[in-house]
XYZ file of C-alpha atoms in Angstrom:
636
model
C 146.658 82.534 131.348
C 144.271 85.739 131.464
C 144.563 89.236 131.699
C 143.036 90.422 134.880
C 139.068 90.999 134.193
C 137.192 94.156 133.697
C 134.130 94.859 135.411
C 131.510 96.909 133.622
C 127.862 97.662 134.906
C 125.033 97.435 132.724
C 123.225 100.228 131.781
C 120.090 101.482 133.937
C 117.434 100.977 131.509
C 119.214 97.714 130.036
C 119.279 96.778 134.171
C 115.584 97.239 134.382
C 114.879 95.438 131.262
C 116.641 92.361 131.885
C 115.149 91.958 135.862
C 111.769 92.590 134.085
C 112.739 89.988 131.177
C 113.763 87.137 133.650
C 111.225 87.828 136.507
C 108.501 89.341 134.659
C 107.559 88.141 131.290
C 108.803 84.781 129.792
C 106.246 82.108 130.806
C 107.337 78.869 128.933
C 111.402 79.023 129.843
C 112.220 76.008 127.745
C 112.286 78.393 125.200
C 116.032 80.124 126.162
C 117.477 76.968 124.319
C 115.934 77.703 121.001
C 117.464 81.522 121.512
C 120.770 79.557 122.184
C 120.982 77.045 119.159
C 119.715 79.598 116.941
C 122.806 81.599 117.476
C 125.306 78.776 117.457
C 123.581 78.203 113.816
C 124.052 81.703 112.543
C 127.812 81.215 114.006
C 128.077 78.545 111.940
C 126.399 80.012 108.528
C 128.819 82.694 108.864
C 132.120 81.257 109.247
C 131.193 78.899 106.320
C 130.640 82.036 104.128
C 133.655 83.944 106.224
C 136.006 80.617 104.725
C 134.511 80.559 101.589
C 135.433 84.920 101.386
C 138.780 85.029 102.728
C 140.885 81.506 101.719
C 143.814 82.619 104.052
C 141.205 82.334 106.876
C 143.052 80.078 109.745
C 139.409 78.486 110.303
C 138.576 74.891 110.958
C 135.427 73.697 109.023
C 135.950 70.060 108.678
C 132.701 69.653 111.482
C 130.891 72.303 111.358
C 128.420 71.434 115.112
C 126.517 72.197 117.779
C 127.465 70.235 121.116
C 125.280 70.158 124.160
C 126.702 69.485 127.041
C 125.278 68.938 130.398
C 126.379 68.481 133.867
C 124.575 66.936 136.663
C 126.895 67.049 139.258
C 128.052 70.904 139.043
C 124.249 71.762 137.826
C 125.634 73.337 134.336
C 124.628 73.860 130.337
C 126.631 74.357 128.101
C 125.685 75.292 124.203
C 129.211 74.948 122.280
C 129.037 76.125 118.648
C 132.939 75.859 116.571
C 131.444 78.677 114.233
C 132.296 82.392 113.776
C 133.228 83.369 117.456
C 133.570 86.961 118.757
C 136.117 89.528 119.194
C 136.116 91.633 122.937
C 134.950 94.056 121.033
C 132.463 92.836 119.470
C 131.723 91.001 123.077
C 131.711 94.463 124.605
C 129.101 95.522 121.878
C 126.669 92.370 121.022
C 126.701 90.680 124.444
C 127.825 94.188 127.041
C 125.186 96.332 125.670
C 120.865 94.883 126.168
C 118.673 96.423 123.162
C 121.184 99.287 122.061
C 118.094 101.280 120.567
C 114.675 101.177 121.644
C 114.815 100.323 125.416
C 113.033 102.827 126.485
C 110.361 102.264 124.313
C 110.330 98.669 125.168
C 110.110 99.565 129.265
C 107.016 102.335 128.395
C 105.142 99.479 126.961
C 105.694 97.283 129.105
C 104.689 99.148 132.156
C 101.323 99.810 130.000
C 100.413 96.388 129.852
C 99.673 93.622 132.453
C 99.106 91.215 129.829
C 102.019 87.979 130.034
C 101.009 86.848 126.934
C 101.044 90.822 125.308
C 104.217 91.378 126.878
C 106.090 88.388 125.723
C 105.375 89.677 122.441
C 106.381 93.018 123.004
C 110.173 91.433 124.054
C 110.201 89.423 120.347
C 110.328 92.519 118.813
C 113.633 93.495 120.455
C 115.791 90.188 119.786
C 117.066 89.670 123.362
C 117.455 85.870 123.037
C 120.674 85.378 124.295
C 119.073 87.048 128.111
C 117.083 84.273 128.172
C 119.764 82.506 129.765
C 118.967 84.209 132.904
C 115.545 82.715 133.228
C 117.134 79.289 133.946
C 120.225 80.116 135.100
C 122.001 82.070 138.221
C 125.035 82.790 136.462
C 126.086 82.927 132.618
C 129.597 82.410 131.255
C 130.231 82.927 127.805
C 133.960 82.052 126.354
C 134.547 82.387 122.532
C 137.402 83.154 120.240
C 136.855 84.640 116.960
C 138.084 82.765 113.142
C 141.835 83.689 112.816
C 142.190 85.655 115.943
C 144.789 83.705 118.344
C 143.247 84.511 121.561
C 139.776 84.662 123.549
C 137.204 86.132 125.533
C 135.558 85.877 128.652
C 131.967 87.300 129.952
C 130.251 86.396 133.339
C 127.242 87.989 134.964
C 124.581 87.311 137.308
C 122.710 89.460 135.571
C 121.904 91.551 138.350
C 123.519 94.229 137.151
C 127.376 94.258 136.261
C 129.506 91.600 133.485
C 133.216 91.106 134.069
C 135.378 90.589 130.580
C 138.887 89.013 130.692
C 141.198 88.066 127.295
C 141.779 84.658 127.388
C 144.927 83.032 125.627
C 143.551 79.377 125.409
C 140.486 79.200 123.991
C 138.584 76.795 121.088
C 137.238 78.639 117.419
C 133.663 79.531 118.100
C 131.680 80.056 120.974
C 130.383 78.192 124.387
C 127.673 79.439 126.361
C 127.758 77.771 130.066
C 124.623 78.324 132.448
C 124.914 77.565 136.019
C 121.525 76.032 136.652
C 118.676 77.287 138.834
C 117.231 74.553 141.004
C 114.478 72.410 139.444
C 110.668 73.904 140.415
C 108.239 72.686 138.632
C 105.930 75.336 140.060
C 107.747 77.821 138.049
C 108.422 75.407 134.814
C 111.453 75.063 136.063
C 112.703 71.820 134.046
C 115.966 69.821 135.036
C 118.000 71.163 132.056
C 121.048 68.678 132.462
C 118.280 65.982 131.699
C 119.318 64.483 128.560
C 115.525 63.633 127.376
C 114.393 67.209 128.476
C 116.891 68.662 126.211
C 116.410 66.147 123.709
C 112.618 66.987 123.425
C 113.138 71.066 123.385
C 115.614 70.401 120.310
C 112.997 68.453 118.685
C 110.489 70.716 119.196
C 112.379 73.995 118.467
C 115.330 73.336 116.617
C 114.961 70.016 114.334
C 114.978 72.124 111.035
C 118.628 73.398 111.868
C 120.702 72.225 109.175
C 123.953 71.800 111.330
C 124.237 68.617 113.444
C 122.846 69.551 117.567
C 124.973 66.927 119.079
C 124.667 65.517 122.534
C 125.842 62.924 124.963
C 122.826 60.443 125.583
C 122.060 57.589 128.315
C 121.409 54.209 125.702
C 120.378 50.691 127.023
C 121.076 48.112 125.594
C 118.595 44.576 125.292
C 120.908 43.232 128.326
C 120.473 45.854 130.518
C 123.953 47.882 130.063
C 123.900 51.152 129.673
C 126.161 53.143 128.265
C 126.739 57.162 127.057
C 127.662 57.860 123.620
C 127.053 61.579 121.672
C 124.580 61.413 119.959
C 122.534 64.070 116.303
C 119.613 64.722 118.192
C 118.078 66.691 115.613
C 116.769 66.047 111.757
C 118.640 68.554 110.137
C 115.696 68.737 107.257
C 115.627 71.555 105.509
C 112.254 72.483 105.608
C 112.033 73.973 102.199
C 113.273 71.400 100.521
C 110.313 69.448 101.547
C 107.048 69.175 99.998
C 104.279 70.971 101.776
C 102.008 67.762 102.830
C 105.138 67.107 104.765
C 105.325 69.761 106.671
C 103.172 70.235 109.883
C 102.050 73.797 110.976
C 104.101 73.879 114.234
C 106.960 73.322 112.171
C 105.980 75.970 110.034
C 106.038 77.742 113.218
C 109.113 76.978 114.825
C 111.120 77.700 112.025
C 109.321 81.407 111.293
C 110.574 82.269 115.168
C 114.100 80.542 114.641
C 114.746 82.681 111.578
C 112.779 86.011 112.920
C 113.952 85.542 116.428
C 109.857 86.909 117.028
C 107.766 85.179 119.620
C 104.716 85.421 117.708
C 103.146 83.155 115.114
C 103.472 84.307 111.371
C 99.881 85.540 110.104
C 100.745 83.717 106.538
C 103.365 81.096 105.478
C 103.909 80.927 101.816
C 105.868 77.880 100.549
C 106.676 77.286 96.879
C 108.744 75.544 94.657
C 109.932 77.204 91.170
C 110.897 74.621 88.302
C 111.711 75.730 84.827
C 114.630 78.214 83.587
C 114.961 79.215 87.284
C 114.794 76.817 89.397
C 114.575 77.677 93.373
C 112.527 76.865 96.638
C 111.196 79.288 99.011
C 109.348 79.441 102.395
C 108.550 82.943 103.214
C 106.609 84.200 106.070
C 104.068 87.396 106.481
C 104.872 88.211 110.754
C 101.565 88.680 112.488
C 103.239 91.867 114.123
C 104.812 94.495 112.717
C 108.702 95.259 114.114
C 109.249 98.376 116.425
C 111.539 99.439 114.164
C 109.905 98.955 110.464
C 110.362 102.776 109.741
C 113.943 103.622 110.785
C 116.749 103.394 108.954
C 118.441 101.036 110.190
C 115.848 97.979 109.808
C 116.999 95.051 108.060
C 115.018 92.868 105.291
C 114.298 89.373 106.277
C 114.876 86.748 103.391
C 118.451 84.579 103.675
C 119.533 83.564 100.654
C 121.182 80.286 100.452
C 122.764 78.434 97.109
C 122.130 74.292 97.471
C 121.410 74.670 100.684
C 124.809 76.769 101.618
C 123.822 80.026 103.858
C 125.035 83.004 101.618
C 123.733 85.667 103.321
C 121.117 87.298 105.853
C 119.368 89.868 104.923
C 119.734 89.773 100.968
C 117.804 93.128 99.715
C 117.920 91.732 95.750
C 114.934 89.298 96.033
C 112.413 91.535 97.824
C 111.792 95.255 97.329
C 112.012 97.690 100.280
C 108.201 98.239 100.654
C 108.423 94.321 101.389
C 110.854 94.859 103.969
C 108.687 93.092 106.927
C 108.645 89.772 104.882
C 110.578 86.897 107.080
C 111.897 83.947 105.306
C 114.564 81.489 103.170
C 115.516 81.690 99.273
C 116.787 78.585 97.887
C 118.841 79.108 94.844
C 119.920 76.262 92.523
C 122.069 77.931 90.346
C 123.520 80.680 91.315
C 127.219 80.793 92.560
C 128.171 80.758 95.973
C 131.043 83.323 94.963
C 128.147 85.598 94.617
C 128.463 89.297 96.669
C 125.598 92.065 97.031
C 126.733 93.967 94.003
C 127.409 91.342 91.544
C 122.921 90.174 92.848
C 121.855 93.476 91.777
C 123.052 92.845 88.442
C 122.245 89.378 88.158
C 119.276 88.025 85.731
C 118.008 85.338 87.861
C 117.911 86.902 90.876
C 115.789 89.675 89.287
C 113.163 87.197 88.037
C 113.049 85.267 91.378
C 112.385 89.001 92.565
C 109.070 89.749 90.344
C 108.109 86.396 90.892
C 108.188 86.280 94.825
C 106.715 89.992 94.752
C 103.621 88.664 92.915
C 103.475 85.755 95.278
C 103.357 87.764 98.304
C 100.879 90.175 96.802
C 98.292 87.328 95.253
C 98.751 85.684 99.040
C 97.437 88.901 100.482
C 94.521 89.269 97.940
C 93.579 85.617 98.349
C 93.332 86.442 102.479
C 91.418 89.107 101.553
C 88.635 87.723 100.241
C 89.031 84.137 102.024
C 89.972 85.544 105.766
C 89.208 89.922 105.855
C 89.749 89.776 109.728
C 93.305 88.482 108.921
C 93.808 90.579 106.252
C 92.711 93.812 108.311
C 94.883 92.883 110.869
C 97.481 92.744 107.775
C 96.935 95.608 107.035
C 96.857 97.718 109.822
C 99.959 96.557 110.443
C 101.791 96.900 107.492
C 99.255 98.546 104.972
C 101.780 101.526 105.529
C 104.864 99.937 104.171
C 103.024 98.319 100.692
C 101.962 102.225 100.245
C 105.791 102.704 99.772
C 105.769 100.262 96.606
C 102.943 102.652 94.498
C 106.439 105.112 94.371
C 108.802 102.741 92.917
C 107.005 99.476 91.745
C 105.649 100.638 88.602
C 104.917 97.189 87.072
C 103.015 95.804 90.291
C 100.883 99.176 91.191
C 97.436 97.706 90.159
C 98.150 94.756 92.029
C 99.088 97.003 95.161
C 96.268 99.171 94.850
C 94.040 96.162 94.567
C 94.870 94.562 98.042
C 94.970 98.398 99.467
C 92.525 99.708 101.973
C 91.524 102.917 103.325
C 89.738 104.819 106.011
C 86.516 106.738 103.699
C 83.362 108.547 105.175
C 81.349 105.403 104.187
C 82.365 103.717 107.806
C 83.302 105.061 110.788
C 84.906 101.880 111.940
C 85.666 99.436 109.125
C 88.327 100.467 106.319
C 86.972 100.069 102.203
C 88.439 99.158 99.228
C 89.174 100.674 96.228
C 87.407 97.924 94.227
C 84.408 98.214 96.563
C 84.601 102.334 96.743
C 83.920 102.297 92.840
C 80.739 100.140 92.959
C 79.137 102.797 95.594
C 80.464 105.555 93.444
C 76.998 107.961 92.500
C 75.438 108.235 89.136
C 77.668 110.541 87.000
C 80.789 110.799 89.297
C 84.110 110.019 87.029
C 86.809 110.616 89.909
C 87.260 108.819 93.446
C 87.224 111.441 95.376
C 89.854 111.694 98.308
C 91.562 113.809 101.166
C 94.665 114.087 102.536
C 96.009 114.791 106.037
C 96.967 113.948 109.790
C 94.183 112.294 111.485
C 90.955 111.344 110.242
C 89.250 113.732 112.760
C 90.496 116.432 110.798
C 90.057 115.673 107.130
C 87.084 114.587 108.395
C 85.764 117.541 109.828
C 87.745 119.542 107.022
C 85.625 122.696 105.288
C 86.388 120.743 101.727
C 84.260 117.538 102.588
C 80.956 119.430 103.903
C 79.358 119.384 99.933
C 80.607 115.912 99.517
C 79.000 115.088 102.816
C 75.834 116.501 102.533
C 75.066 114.867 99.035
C 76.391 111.755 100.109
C 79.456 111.067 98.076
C 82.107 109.053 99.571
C 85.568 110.522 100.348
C 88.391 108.769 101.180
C 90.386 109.934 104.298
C 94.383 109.379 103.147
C 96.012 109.804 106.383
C 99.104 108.107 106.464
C 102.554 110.564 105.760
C 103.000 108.221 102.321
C 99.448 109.072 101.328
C 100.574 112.740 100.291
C 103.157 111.263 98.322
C 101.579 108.400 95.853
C 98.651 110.186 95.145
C 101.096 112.850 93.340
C 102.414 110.198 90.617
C 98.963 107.236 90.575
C 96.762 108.868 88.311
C 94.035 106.286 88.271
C 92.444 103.190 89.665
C 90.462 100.925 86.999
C 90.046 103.754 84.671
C 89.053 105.893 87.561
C 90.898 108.817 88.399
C 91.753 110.023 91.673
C 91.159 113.781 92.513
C 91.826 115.880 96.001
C 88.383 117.746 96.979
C 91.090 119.832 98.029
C 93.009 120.642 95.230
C 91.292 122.147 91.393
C 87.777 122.845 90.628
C 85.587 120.695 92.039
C 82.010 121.245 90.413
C 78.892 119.741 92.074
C 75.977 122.060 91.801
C 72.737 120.810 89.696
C 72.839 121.604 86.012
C 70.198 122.572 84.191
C 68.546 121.086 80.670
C 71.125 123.235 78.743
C 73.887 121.692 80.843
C 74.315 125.450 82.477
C 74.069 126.167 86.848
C 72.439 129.351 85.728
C 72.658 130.290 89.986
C 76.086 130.128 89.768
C 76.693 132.582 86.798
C 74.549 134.593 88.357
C 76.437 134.865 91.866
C 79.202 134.806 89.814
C 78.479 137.823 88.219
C 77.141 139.391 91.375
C 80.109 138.461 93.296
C 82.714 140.064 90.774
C 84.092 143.171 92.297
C 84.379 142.126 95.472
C 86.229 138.702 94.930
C 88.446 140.675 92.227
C 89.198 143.618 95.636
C 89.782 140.332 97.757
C 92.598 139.005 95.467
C 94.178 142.403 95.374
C 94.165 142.886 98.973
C 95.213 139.098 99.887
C 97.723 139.178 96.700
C 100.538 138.154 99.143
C 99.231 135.118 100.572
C 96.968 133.699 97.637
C 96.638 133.768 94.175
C 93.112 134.130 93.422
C 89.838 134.533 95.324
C 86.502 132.714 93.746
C 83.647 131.282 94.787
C 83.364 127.629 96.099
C 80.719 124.798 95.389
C 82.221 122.253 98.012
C 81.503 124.458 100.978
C 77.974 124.544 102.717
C 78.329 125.541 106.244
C 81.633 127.551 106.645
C 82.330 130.432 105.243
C 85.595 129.825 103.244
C 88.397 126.732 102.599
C 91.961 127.184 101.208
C 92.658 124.977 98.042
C 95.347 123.937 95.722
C 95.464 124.105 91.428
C 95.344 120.498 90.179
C 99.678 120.509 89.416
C 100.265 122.505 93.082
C 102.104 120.935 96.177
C 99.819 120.336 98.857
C 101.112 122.032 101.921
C 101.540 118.530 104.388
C 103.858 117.796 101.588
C 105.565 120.681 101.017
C 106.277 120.592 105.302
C 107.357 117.170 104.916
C 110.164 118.432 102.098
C 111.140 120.891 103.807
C 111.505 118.924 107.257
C 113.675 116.821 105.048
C 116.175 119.537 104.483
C 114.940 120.456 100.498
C 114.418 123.811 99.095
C 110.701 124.183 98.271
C 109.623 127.699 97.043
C 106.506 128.417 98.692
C 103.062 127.834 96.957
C 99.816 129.939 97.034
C 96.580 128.517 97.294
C 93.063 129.843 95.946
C 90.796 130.788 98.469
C 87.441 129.959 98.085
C 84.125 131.652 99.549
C 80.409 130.445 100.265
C 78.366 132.788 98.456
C 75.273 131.328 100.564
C 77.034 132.297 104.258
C 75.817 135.300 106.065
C 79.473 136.780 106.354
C 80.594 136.140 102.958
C 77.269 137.886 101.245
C 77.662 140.583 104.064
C 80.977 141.627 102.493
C 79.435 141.588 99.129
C 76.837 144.502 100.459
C 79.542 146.179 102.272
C 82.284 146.383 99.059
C 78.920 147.031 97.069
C 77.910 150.000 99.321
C 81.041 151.890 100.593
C 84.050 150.259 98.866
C 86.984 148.874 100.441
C 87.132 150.187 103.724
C 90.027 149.120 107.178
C 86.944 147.022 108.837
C 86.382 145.369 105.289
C 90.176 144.942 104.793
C 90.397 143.275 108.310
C 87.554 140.802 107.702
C 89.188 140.013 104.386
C 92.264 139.121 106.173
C 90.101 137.019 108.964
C 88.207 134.895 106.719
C 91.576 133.760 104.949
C 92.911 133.365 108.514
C 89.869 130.975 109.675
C 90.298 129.136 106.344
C 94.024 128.093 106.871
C 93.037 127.347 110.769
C 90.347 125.173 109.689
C 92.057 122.735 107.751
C 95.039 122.849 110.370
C 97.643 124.901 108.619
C 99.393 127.773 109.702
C 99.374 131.393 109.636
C 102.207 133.660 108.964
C 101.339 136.253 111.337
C 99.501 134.575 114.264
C 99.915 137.381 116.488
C 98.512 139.926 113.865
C 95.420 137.570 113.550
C 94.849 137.571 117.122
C 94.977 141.389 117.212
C 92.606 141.597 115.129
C 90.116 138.813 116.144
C 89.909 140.568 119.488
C 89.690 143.917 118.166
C 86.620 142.831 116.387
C 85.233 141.001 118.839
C 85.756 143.953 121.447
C 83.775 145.854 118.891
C 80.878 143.725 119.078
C 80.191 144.039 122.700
């Protein structure tokens, strides 16, 4: 018996996505059975730990499988897991509904590349394995019942477009996926998938490291001739862990980095260890080669399971990596913890905090050793993810040096390549103390900043800090190596020539020359700044805004703000060239008639050009525009 079915369409952009998924992008289609088995496994892990939660769970765990079953004659599939099952809800929700966030995304990109091999990886990110299906397969019919619920679901599609769901009232604990088989072309790697050794090889290939039997009726002759059909563990079931590394071959490696990542792309660095001692666990984590779409929102998810003995205990356990690690993919392997262990009870637990510091100093000494052993792998590291370690100089305290040691950044050294802060300090110039540095949006525009044009023309290097968690570690690192890091825009930043008494006799003397009119200027400008002096990073332009050494730099101050916090604004200094034609022409002016409304106005235009120049913004636009063109008209 069934309640009559409901027939729902697909969304548009999920409709698009899945015709350019099955037509478009997969090239090796053996792979929709790896997608398949690697959700019957996490069905499996999780009614375990569901059993092991809730002992008045009506579950059966007594085999705890995988069962492959295919059919010649009617041309069908099916992947049969006794694990978790579904609700129709949670049908409706995980199954109804292609890549909930990010579709549209994922359909921009892919219309921007023509690239197979580009756009497969592009679909990894997205974690639309169960689709898959619909490479192989006409017609998909899923039927599942969830632990402890008494009746089922069913979905069909076509996938062309609309999915028909109908409550069930007979239906087995766990989940069976059925595909009705495409034809066999070879042309388009179009296997027979009800061929037992077909299937038999994918499994081996993809899915021998699942630790749940993959069971399946097999064709056996016997010395005589006979054959007969008996069902059959097709795969090892070896944790790969657990075994030592000269064991273990690379493709292995491999497989098991996409079964647990559900990513299409090779991991840039596997890192497998063994802990013995006090604590004793196993590990095999993995550094992805790509960096998820989603590694900045909210809702991303870390990637280490944790497992006790070999027992799943959870997904994505935040205790044994820190969030700046977030994009690390991988397996824990406890041997003494509980299983009756839950999130809170892990963030208090001893062990788990030592497997924590010591995993975070694995995965930092892996990337230093790629840094010097492999820098194109590491630079692809980091441009991937050199944003995310940033994070950990806010809240990792005890491994900063190490983060700041495997950190790179953009400088004015090299156009192209990115430097170290290691390698920054050996160019550093007779005399300098500080490593100098910049912060804001793009490097164009630090880079072509008013601050940088002394540093630039007496050739000391600046670094260009231009990612959004730049402006925020640079307010609590003091130093690198004894070095300590100072903004060229922020503070005094001295670099005239001294003479033999350790005096820049010039500069007292402009100084002194410069007196009344800088003292009028931060009278008249008293609303917007707090001081007006002369500068000694400018050469060319005629005036920068800066910061005091303990000030808020304004990128940060709009990022608090965007973030809903009070900030009480902050005035900057304004600084003046003493050697440009418009600032010393002011000098004369203030010297010879006082203030006057044209001197006032240029006052109020050089402060203008100086927030405009370093890309802030000015709190009356439209008064500075009057102005400008007033002058302007003037000069005519």
């Amino acid at each position: 018996m069934s309640t009559q079915a409901e027939t729902f369409e697909f969304q548009a952009e999920s409709r698009k996505l899945l015709q350019l998924m099955v037509h478009a992008i997969y090239s090796n289609k053996d792979t929709f059975l790896r997608e398949l088995v690697s959700n019957a496994s996490d069905a499996l892990d999780k009614v375990r730990l569901e059993s092991f939660r809730d002992k008045d769970l009506e579950v059966d765990t007594s085999d705890p499988h995988i069962l492959l079953e295919a059919d010649r004659e009617n041309r069908t599939l099916t992947v049969r897991d006794n694990g978790i099952g579904m609700s129709r809800d949670e049908v409706q929700e995980l199954i109804g509904t292609i890549a909930k966030s990010g579709t549209a995304e994922l359909l921009q990109q892919l219309k921007e590349t023509n690239d197979g091999a580009a756009a497969q990886e592009l679909i990894g990110q997205f974690g639309l394995g169960f689709y898959a299906s619909f490479m192989v397969a006409d017609r998909v019919t899923l039927l599942t019942r969830r632990a402890g619920e008494s009746t089922g679901t069913r979905w069909d599609s076509t996938g062309e477009g609309t999915y028909t769901i109908e409550t069930v009232d007979e239906a087995p604990q766990g989940t069976a996926v059925t595909l009705h088989l495409k034809a066999e072309d070879q042309e388009d790697s179009l296997l027979d998938y009800t061929d037992s050794t077909t299937i038999t090889n994918i499994v081996k290939r993809y899915s021998d490291f699942i630790s749940w039997p993959i069971r399946m009726e097999v064709e056996r002759t016997d010395s005589e001739g006979e054959t007969t059909r008996q069902v059959e563990t097709i795969n090892s079931m070896k944790a790969l862990w657990a075994r030592p590394k000269e064991e273990v071959a690379e493709e292995e490696y491999r497989e098991f980095y996409k079964h647990i990542s559900h990513d299409w792309n090779d991991p840039l660095e596997t890192i497998h260890l063994r802990a013995e001692g006090t604590i004793e666990y196993q590990a095999l984590l993995f550094i992805p080669s790509v960096a998820p779409f989603d590694l900045f929102t909210r809702d991303h998810k870390r990637g280490v399971q944790l497992y006790v003995k070999r027992v799943f205990i959870m997904d994505d356990c935040e205790e044994l990596l820190p969030e700046y690690l977030r994009f690390v993919k991988g397996v824990v392997d406890a041997q003494d913890l509980s299983l009756n262990v839950s999130r809170e009870i892990l963030q208090q637990d001893r062990q788990i905090q030592m497997m924590r510091k010591r995993l975070v100093k694995k995965v930092l000494s892996t990337v230093k050793d790629m840094m010097s052993a492999d820098p194109e792998r590491y630079a692809k590291f980091w441009d991937q993810f050199g944003q995310a370690v940033k994070e950990g100089l806010l809240n990792d305290v005890d491994n900063r040096e190490q983060i700041l040691e495997i950190a790179s950044f953009e400088s004015t050294h090299d156009p192209e390549n990115k430097t170290t802060l290691r390698e920054y300090i050996e160019r550093m110039k007779d005399g300098q103390d500080s490593i100098y540095y910049i912060t804001g949006s793009s490097r164009s525009k630090v880079e072509n900043s008013p601050h940088i044009e002394a540093f630039r023309d007496k050739g000391m290097e600046v670094l260009l800090l231009t990612d959004p968690v730049d402006e925020m570690w640079v307010e609590s690192v003091p130093e690198f190596d004894g070095k300590p890091f100072q903004s060229i825009a922020k503070g005094q930043v001295d670099l005239d020539e001294k003479d033999e008494d350790g005096k820049d006799s010039e500069k007292a003397q402009q100084e002194q020359e410069f007196a009344d009119v800088l003292s009028w200027m931060t009278t008249k400008l008293a609303d917007d700044v707090k001081e007006v002096r002369l500068s000694s990073r400018l050469s060319t332009s005629p005036a920068c805004v800066v910061g005091d050494s303990n000030d808020m730099g304004p990128t940060l101050e709009k990022m608090y703000r965007a973030m809903g916090h009070e900030v009480p604004p902050v005035k900057r200094i304004l600084e003046v060239n003493p050697n440009h034609p418009l600032v010393s022409g002011m000098r004369d002016s203030y010297d010879k008639n006082g203030q006057s409304q044209e001197l006032e106005e240029t006052a109020e235009l050089v402060h203008g050009m100086a927030l405009l120049a370093e890309g802030g913004e000015l709190r009356e636009p439209a008064q500075f525009t009057s102005l400008l063109a007033n002058r302007l008209a003037r000069t005519l």
